[in-house]
XYZ file of C-alpha atoms in Angstrom:
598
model
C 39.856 31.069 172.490
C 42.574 30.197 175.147
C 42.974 26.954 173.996
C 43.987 25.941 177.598
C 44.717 28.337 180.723
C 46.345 25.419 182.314
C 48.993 24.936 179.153
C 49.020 28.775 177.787
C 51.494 31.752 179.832
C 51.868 31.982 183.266
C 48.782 33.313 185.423
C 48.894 33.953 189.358
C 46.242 31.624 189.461
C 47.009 28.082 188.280
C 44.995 24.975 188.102
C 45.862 22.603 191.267
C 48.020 19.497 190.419
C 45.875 17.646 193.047
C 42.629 18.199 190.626
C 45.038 16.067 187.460
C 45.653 13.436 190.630
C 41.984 13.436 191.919
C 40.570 12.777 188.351
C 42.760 10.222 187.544
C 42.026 8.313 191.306
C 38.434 8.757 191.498
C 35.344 8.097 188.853
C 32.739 10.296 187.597
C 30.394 9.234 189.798
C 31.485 11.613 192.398
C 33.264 14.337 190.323
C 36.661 14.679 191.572
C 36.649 18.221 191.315
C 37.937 19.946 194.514
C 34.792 20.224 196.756
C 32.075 23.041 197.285
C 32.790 26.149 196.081
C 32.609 27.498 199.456
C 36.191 25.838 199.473
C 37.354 29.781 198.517
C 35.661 31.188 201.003
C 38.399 29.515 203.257
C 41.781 30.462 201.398
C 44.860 28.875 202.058
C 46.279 30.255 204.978
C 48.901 29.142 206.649
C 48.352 26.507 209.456
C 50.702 28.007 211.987
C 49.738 31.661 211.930
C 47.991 33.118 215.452
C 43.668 32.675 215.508
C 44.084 36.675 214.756
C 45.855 36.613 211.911
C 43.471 33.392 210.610
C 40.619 35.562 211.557
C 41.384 38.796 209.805
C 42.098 37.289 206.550
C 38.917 34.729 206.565
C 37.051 37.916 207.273
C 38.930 40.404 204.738
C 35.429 40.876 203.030
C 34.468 42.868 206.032
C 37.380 44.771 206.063
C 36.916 45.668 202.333
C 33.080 46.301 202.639
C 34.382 49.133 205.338
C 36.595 50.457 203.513
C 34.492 51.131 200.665
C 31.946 52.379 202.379
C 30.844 55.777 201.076
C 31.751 57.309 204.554
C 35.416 56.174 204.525
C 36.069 56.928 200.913
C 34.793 60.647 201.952
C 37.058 60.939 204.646
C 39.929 59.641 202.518
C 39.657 61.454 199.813
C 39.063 64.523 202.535
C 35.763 65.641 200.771
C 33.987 64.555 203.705
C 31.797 67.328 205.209
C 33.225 68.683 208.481
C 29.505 68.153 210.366
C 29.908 64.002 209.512
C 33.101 64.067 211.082
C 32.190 66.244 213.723
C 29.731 63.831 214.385
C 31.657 60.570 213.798
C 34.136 62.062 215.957
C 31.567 62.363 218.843
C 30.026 58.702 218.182
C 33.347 56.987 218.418
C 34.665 59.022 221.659
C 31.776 57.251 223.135
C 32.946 53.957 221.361
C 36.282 54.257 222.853
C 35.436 54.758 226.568
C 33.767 51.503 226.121
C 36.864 50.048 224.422
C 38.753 51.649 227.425
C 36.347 49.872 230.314
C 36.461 46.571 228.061
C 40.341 46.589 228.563
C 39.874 47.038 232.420
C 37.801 43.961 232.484
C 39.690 42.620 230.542
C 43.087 43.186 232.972
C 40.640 42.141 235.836
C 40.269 38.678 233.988
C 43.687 37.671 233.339
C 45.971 35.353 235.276
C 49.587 36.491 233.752
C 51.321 38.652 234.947
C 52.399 39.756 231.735
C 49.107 39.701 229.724
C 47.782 41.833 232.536
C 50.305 44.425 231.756
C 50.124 44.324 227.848
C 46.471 44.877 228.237
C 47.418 48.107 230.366
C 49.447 49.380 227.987
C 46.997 48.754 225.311
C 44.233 50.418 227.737
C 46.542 53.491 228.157
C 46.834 53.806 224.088
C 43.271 54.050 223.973
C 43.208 56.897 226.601
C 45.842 58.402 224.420
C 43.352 58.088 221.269
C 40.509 59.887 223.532
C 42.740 62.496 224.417
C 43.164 62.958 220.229
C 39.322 63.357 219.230
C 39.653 65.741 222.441
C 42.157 67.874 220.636
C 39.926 67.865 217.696
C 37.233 69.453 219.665
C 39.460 72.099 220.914
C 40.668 73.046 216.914
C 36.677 73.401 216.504
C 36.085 75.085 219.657
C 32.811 73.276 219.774
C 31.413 70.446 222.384
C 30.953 68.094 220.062
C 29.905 65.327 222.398
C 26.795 67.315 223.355
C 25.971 68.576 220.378
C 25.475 64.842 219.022
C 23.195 62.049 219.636
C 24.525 58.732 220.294
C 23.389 56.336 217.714
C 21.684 52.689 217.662
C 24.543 51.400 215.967
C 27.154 52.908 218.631
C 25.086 51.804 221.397
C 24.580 47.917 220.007
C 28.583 48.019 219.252
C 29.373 49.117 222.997
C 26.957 46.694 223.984
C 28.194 44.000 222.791
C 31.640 44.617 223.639
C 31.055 45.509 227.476
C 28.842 42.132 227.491
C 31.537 40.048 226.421
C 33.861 41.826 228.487
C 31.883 41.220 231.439
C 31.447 37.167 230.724
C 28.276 37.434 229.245
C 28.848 35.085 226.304
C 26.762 32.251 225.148
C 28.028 29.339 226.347
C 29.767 31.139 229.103
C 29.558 31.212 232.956
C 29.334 35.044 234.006
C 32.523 36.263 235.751
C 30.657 36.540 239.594
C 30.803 32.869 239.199
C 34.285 31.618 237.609
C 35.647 29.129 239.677
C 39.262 29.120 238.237
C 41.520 31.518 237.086
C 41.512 29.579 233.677
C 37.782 30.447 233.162
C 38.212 34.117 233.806
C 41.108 34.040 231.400
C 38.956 32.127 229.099
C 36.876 35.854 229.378
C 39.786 37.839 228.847
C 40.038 35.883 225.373
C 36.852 36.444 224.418
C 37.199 40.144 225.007
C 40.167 40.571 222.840
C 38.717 38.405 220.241
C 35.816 40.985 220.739
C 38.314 43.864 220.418
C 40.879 42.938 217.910
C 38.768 43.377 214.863
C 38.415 47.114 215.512
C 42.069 47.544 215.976
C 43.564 45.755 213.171
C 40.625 47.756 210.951
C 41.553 51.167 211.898
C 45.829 49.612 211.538
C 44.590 48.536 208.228
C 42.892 52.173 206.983
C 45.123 53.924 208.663
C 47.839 52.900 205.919
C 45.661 52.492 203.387
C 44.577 56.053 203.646
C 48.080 57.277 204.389
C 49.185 55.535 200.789
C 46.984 58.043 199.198
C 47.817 61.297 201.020
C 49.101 63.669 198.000
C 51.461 66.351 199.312
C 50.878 68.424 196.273
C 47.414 68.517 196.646
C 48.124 70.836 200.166
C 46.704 69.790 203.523
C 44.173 67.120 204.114
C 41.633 68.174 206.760
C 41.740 64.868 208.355
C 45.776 64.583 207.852
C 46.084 64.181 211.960
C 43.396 61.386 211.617
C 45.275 59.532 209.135
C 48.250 60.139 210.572
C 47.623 58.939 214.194
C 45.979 55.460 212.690
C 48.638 54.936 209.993
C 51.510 55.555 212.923
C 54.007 53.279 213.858
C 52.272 53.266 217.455
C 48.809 52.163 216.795
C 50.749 49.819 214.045
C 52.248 48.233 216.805
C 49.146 48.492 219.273
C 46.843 46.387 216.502
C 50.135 43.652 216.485
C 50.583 44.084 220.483
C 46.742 43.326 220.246
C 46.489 40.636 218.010
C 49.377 38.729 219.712
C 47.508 39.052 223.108
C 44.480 37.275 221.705
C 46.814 34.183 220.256
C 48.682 33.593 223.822
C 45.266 33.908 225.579
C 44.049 31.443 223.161
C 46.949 29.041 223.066
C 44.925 26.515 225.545
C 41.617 26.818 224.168
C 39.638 24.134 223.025
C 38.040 24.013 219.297
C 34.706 24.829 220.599
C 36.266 27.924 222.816
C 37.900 29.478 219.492
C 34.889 28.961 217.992
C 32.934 31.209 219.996
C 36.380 33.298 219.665
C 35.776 33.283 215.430
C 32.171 34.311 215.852
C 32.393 37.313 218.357
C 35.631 38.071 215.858
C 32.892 38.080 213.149
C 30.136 40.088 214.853
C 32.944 42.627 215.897
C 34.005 43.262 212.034
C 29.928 43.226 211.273
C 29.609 46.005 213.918
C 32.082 48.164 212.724
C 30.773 48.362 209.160
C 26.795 49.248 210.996
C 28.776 51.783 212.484
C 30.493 53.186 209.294
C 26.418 53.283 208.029
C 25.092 54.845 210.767
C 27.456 57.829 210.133
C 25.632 60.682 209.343
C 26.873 61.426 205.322
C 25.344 65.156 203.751
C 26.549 64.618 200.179
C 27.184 63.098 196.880
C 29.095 59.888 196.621
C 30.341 57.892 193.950
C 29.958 54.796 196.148
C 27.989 52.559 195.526
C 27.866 53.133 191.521
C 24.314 52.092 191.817
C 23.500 55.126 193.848
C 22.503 57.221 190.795
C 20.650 54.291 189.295
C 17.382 55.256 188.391
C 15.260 51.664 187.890
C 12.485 53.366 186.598
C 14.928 54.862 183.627
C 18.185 53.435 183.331
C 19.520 49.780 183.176
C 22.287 48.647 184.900
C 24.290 46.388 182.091
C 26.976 44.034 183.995
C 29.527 42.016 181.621
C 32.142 39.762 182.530
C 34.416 36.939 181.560
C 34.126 33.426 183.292
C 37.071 31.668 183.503
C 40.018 32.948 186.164
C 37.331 35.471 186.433
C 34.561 33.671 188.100
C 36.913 30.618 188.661
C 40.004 29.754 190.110
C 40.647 26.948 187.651
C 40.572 27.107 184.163
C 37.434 25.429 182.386
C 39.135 23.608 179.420
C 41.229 22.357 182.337
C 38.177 20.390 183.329
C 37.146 19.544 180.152
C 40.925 18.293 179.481
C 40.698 16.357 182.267
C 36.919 14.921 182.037
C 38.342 13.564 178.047
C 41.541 11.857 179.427
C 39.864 10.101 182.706
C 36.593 8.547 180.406
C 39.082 8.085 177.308
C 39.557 4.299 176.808
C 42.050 2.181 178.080
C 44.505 1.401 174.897
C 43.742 -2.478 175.370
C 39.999 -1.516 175.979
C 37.945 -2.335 172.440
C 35.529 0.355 171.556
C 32.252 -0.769 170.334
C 31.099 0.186 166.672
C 27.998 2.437 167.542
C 29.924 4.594 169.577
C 32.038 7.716 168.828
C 35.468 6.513 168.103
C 37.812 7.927 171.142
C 41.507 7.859 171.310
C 43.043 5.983 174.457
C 43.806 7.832 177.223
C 47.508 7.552 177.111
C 47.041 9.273 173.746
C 44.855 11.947 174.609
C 47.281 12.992 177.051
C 49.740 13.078 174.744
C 48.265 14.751 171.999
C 46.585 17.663 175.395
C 50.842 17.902 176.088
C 51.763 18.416 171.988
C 48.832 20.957 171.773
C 49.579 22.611 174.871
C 53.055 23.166 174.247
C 52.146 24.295 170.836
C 49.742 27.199 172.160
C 52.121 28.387 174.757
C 54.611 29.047 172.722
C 53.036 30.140 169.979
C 51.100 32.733 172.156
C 54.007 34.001 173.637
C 55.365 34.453 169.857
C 52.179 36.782 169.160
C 51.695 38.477 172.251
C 55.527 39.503 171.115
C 54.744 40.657 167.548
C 51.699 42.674 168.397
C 53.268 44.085 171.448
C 54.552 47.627 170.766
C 58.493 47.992 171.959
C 57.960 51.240 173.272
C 55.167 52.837 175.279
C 52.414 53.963 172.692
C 49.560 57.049 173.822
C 46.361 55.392 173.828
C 44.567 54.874 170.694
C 41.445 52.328 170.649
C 41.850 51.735 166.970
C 45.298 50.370 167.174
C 44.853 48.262 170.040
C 41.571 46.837 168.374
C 44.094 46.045 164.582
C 46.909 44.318 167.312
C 44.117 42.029 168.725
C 42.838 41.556 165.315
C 46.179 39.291 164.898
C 45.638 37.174 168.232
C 42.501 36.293 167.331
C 43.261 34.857 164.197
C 45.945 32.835 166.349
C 43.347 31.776 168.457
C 40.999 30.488 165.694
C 43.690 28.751 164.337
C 44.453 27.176 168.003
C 41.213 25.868 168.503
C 40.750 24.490 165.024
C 43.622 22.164 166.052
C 41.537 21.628 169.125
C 38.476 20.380 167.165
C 40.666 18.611 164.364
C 42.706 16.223 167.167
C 39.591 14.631 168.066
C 40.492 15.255 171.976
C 37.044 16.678 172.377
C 35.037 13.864 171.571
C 33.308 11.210 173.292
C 32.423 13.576 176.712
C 28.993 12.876 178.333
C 27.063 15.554 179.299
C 25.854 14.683 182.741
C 30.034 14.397 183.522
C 30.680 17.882 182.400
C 27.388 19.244 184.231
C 28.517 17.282 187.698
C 31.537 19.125 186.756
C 30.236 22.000 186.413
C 28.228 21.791 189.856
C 31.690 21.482 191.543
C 33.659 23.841 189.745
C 35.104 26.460 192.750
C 34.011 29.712 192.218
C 35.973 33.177 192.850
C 35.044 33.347 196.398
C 32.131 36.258 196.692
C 31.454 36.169 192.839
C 28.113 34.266 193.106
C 26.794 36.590 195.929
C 27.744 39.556 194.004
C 25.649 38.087 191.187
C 22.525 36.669 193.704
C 22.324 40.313 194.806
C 22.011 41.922 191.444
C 19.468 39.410 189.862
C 17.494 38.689 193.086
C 17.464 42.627 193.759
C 13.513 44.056 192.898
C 15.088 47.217 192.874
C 17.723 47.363 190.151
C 16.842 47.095 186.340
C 20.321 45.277 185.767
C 21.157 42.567 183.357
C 24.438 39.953 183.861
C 26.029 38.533 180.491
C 28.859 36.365 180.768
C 31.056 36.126 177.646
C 33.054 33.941 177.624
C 35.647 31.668 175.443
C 34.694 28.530 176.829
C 34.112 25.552 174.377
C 30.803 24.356 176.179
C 28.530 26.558 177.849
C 26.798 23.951 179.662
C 29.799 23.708 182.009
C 29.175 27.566 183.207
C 25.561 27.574 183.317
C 25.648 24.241 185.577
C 28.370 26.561 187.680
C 25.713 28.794 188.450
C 22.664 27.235 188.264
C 24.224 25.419 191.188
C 24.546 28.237 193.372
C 21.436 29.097 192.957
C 21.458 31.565 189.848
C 19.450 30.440 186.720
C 18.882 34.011 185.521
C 22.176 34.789 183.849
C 23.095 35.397 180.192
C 25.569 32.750 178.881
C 27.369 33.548 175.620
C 30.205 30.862 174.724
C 31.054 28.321 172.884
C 29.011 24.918 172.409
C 29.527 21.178 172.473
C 27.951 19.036 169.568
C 26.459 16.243 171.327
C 25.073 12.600 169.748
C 22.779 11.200 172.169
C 24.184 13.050 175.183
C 27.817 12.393 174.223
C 29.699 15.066 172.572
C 31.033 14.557 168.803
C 34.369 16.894 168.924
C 32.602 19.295 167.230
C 31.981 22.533 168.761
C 29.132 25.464 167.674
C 31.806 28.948 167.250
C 30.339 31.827 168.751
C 33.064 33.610 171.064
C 36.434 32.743 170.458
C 38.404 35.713 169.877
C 38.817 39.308 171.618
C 37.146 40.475 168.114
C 34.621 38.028 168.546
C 34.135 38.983 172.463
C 33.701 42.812 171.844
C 31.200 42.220 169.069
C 29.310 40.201 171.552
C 29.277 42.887 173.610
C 28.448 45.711 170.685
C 25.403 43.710 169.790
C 24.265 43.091 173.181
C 24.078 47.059 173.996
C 22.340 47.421 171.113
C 19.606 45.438 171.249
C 19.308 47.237 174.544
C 19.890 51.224 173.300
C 15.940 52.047 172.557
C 15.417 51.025 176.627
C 16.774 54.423 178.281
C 20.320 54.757 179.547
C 22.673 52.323 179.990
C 25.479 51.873 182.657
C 28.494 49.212 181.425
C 30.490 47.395 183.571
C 32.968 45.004 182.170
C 34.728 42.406 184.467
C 37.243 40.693 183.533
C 40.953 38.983 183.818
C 42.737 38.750 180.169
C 43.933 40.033 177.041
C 41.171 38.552 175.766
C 38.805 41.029 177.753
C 40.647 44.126 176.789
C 38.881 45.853 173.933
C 35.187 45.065 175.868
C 36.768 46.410 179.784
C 38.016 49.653 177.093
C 34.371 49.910 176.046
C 32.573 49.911 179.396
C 31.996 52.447 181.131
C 33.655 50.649 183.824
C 36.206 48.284 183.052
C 37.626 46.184 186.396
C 40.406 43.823 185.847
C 40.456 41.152 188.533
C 43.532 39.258 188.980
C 47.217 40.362 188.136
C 47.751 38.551 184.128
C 51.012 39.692 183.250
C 50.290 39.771 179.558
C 46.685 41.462 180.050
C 49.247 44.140 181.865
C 52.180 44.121 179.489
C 49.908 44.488 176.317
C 47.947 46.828 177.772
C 50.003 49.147 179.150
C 52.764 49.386 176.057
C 49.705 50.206 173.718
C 48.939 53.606 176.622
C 46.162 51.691 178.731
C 46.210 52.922 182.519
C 45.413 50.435 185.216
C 44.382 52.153 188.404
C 43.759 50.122 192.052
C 40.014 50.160 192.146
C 39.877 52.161 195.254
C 42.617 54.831 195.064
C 40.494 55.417 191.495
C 37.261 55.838 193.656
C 39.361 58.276 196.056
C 39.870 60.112 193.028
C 36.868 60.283 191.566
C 34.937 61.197 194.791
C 37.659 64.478 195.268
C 36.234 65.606 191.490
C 32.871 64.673 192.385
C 31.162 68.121 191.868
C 27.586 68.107 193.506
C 24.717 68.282 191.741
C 26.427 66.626 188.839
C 26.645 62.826 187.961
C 29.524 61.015 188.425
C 30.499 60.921 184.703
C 31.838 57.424 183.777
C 32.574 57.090 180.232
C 34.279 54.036 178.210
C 37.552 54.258 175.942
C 39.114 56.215 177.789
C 42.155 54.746 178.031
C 41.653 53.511 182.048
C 40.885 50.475 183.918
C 40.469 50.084 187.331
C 42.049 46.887 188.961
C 40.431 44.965 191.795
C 42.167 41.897 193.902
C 38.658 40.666 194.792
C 34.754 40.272 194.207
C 34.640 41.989 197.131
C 35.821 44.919 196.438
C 33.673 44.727 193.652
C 30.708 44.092 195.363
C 31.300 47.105 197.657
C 32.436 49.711 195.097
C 29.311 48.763 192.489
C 26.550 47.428 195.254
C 27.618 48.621 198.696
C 27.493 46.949 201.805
């Protein structure tokens, strides 16, 4: 068990100092744990960047859903089928002589002098980008544009642009009747807050498709497409853009940016219906639960909890919740109850133990690391983990033998649990698998934490009651807990046998797909057993360990890329465990999109 993520090596993600200062200030009653777990959902950005730079990252889940969508992996990897881009190609020509008129009305709207010509010159890019898909046609020899139907999706996307463009916002006189020139430029923000989504989305997929380009592998037959979105020109168009919509929105009100946030939001919600209602003629390996057969297979999801499903550490609560109830060292303590130490002492004793583990793990990651870079071999990974388990065994036997742990109500670590922040789109990722009538999927969470109750009252306060817990347990004595704690996963060993026995209560069911999620050295030998093995999060000595005993970590969606170029039809998509590679994701939502879709 890691005795304590908040004491043990370095992680990207550490516990806030504010949560030690809350606990301390504020009493159980209210659980000074940093509010709703929605709390992610709005990451720290900084205060004094532009509404479109605010907007894009509060909204990055939209950005990842569409570029995991099965139609823009296809055309990255270049598998996709000339017809679907013959066809996308005619959908968004219409698209952009929408975009175009939006920009005119846009021009018409604005007061400055200067906005009026930026919007020009972004209305003359666009004209530039028609006059591309053109040239496509011509390579093809083919009218395109007649040959295709315009869809729903196109038509409710150009819809809703050239209404916003044209005033007709909620909230919002119609532009026949603005009285002042600031309520037409008031319009003229709306319409780039309308607009900006779709440029900074093509800016962004435009590189990220350009990373991937492989000049061995010969010519991509969408090169020019990639090309003319990655380019240093529609770069700077999606900035030029983007820096429009923050001087038109300089003298807004809250309530006016508001409306600015939500068309913002509708915009990136539009392009991904528009990415769907692409016309797609053949195998994908996105999303994995494409080939899932209900009727026959199971869909078996695994993953660790904390740093995984949390941004702070749960022992770190735990920690906490013992030192803040802990006695006074005046206070008298009456007979019948569990003797505690004072709080002054717990906190010591947390500091001596703490420092003990970190450098003690550092010592063993050390001595099981290998000094130079091994091929992969499962076996001797497995023997090297054998070691840190027996260091953490030992750790939390020193745990248990302190007395730290005692004295801890439950209904303080279940409020605790309630307010414990969550990974931000972890619980919907979980909502959709065990709510979903269609998918014959199981969740297990294994995890080292010494009390399961904490993580089940994580979940079961978002809503999710159906999800297998297997950790550690409190003792309790009349509801308070006696430092004692039931062992049942405290150790990689102890983690991957978990997940062994698991499977195979499940093996006479029909096939099983794997996927392991998870954030630590501790998760290694069960993400090498999946089928599927994601590492969320960057631990340095998940990587370091890893990689010196010949593991591979691959960016989730580059590996997709990959996998959909091999992607033979007719054939499954072949994922296997112990295979040496594990994918890496920087979110649940890129999660969500690669295993679930949009």
């Amino acid at each position: 068990m890691r005795l304590m993520r908040l004491l043990s090596p370095p992680n990207p993600i550490k516990t806030p100092q504010t949560l030690f200062n809350l606990l301390r200030s504020h009493s159980l009653c209210s659980m000074a744990i940093p509010p709703p777990k929605s709390a992610m959902a709005s990451a720290i950005v900084d205060n004094e960047a532009g509404v479109a730079r605010r907007f894009w990252i509060k909204f990055r889940r939209e950005s990842i859903f569409a570029m995991f969508h099965p139609f823009s992996l296809c055309l990255a990897s270049g598998s996709l089928k000339i017809e679907s881009f013959r066809s996308y190609i005619a959908q968004d020509a219409h698209f952009l002589k929408a975009f175009a008129h939006a920009y005119e009305l846009a021009e018409e709207c604005a007061d400055d002098d200067d906005a009026k010509l930026a919007i020009s010159e972004l209305r003359s890019a666009v004209i530039q980008e028609l006059k591309m898909h053109n040239s496509f046609v011509q390579e093809w020899g083919l009218e395109i544009a007649k040959e295709c139907s315009i869809s729903s999706a196109a038509v409710k996307y150009t819809e809703f642009l050239l209404a916003t463009a044209s005033g007709k916002v909620e909230g919002v006189k119609g532009p026949g009747k603005l009285a002042t020139p600031f309520e037409r430029t008031k319009v003229a923000a709306y319409t780039l807050g309308a607009m900006t989504p779709c440029m900074r989305l093509y800016a962004f997929l435009g590189k990220e498709f350009k990373a991937l380009l492989d000049p061995k592998e010969g010519t991509h037959p969408y090169k020019k497409w990639i090309d003319n979105y990655s380019s240093e020109s529609f770069q700077a168009s999606a900035l030029q853009t983007e820096e429009l919509l923050d001087k038109l929105s300089v003298s807004l009100t809250g309530e006016e940016l508001d409306i600015i946030e939500k068309l913002y939001h509708q915009a990136m919600k539009l392009e991904i219906e528009f990415f769907s209602a692409q016309s797609l003629v053949q195998p994908t390996v996105v999303p994995l639960i494409k080939e899932h057969n209900s009727t026959e297979d199971r869909l078996m999801i695994f993953s660790d909890f904390d740093l995984t499903c949390t941004v702070v550490d749960s022992s770190a609560i735990l920690a906490e919740i013992a030192i803040v109830t802990a006695p006074k060292s005046d206070q008298s303590q009456s007979e019948d109850q569990i003797a505690r130490m004072s709080s002054a002492d717990l906190r010591n004793t947390w500091g001596h133990l703490s420092k003990q583990y970190t450098e003690e793990y550092e010592q063993c990651i050390e001595s099981i690391t290998p000094p130079k870079k091994a091929e992969f071999v499962y076996n001797n990974l497995h023997k090297a983990l054998e070691q840190l388990s027996e260091f953490e065994k030992n750790a939390n036997n020193r745990v248990i033998e302190s007395g730290v742990l005692k004295g801890l109500n439950i209904e303080d670590i279940k409020r605790a649990g309630e307010r414990l922040i969550l990974q931000d789109g972890c619980i919907d990722f979980f909502k959709k698998i065990v709510k979903s009538a269609n998918l014959n999927a199981n969740v297990h969470v294994l995890s080292y934490c010494w009390c399961g109750d904490l993580i089940r009252s994580a979940f079961s306060s978002g809503g999710l009651h159906e999800l297998n817990i297997h950790a550690n347990e409190f003792t309790f004595e009349e509801s308070i807990s006696t430092g004692q704690i039931v062992k049942k996963v405290e150790s990689p060993i102890d983690k991957v046998q978990a997940f062994r026995d698991i499977l195979k209560s499940c093996q006479s069911d029909g096939k099983n797909l794997t996927i392991y999620i998870g954030d630590s050295v501790g998760d290694l030998l069960c993400l090498l057993e999946a089928d599927i093995g994601i590492v969320i999060g960057s631990s340095s000595s998940l990587r370091r360990v890893g990689t010196q005993f010949g593991v591979s970590f691959v960016p989730l969606f580059p590996g997709l890329v990959k996998k959909q170029k091999e992607y033979v039809e007719g054939r499954s998509s072949n994922w296997k465990g112990l295979t040496g590679v594990l994918y890496t994701a920087c979110s649940w939502a890129e999660i969500h999109a690669s295993i679930l879709g949009c």
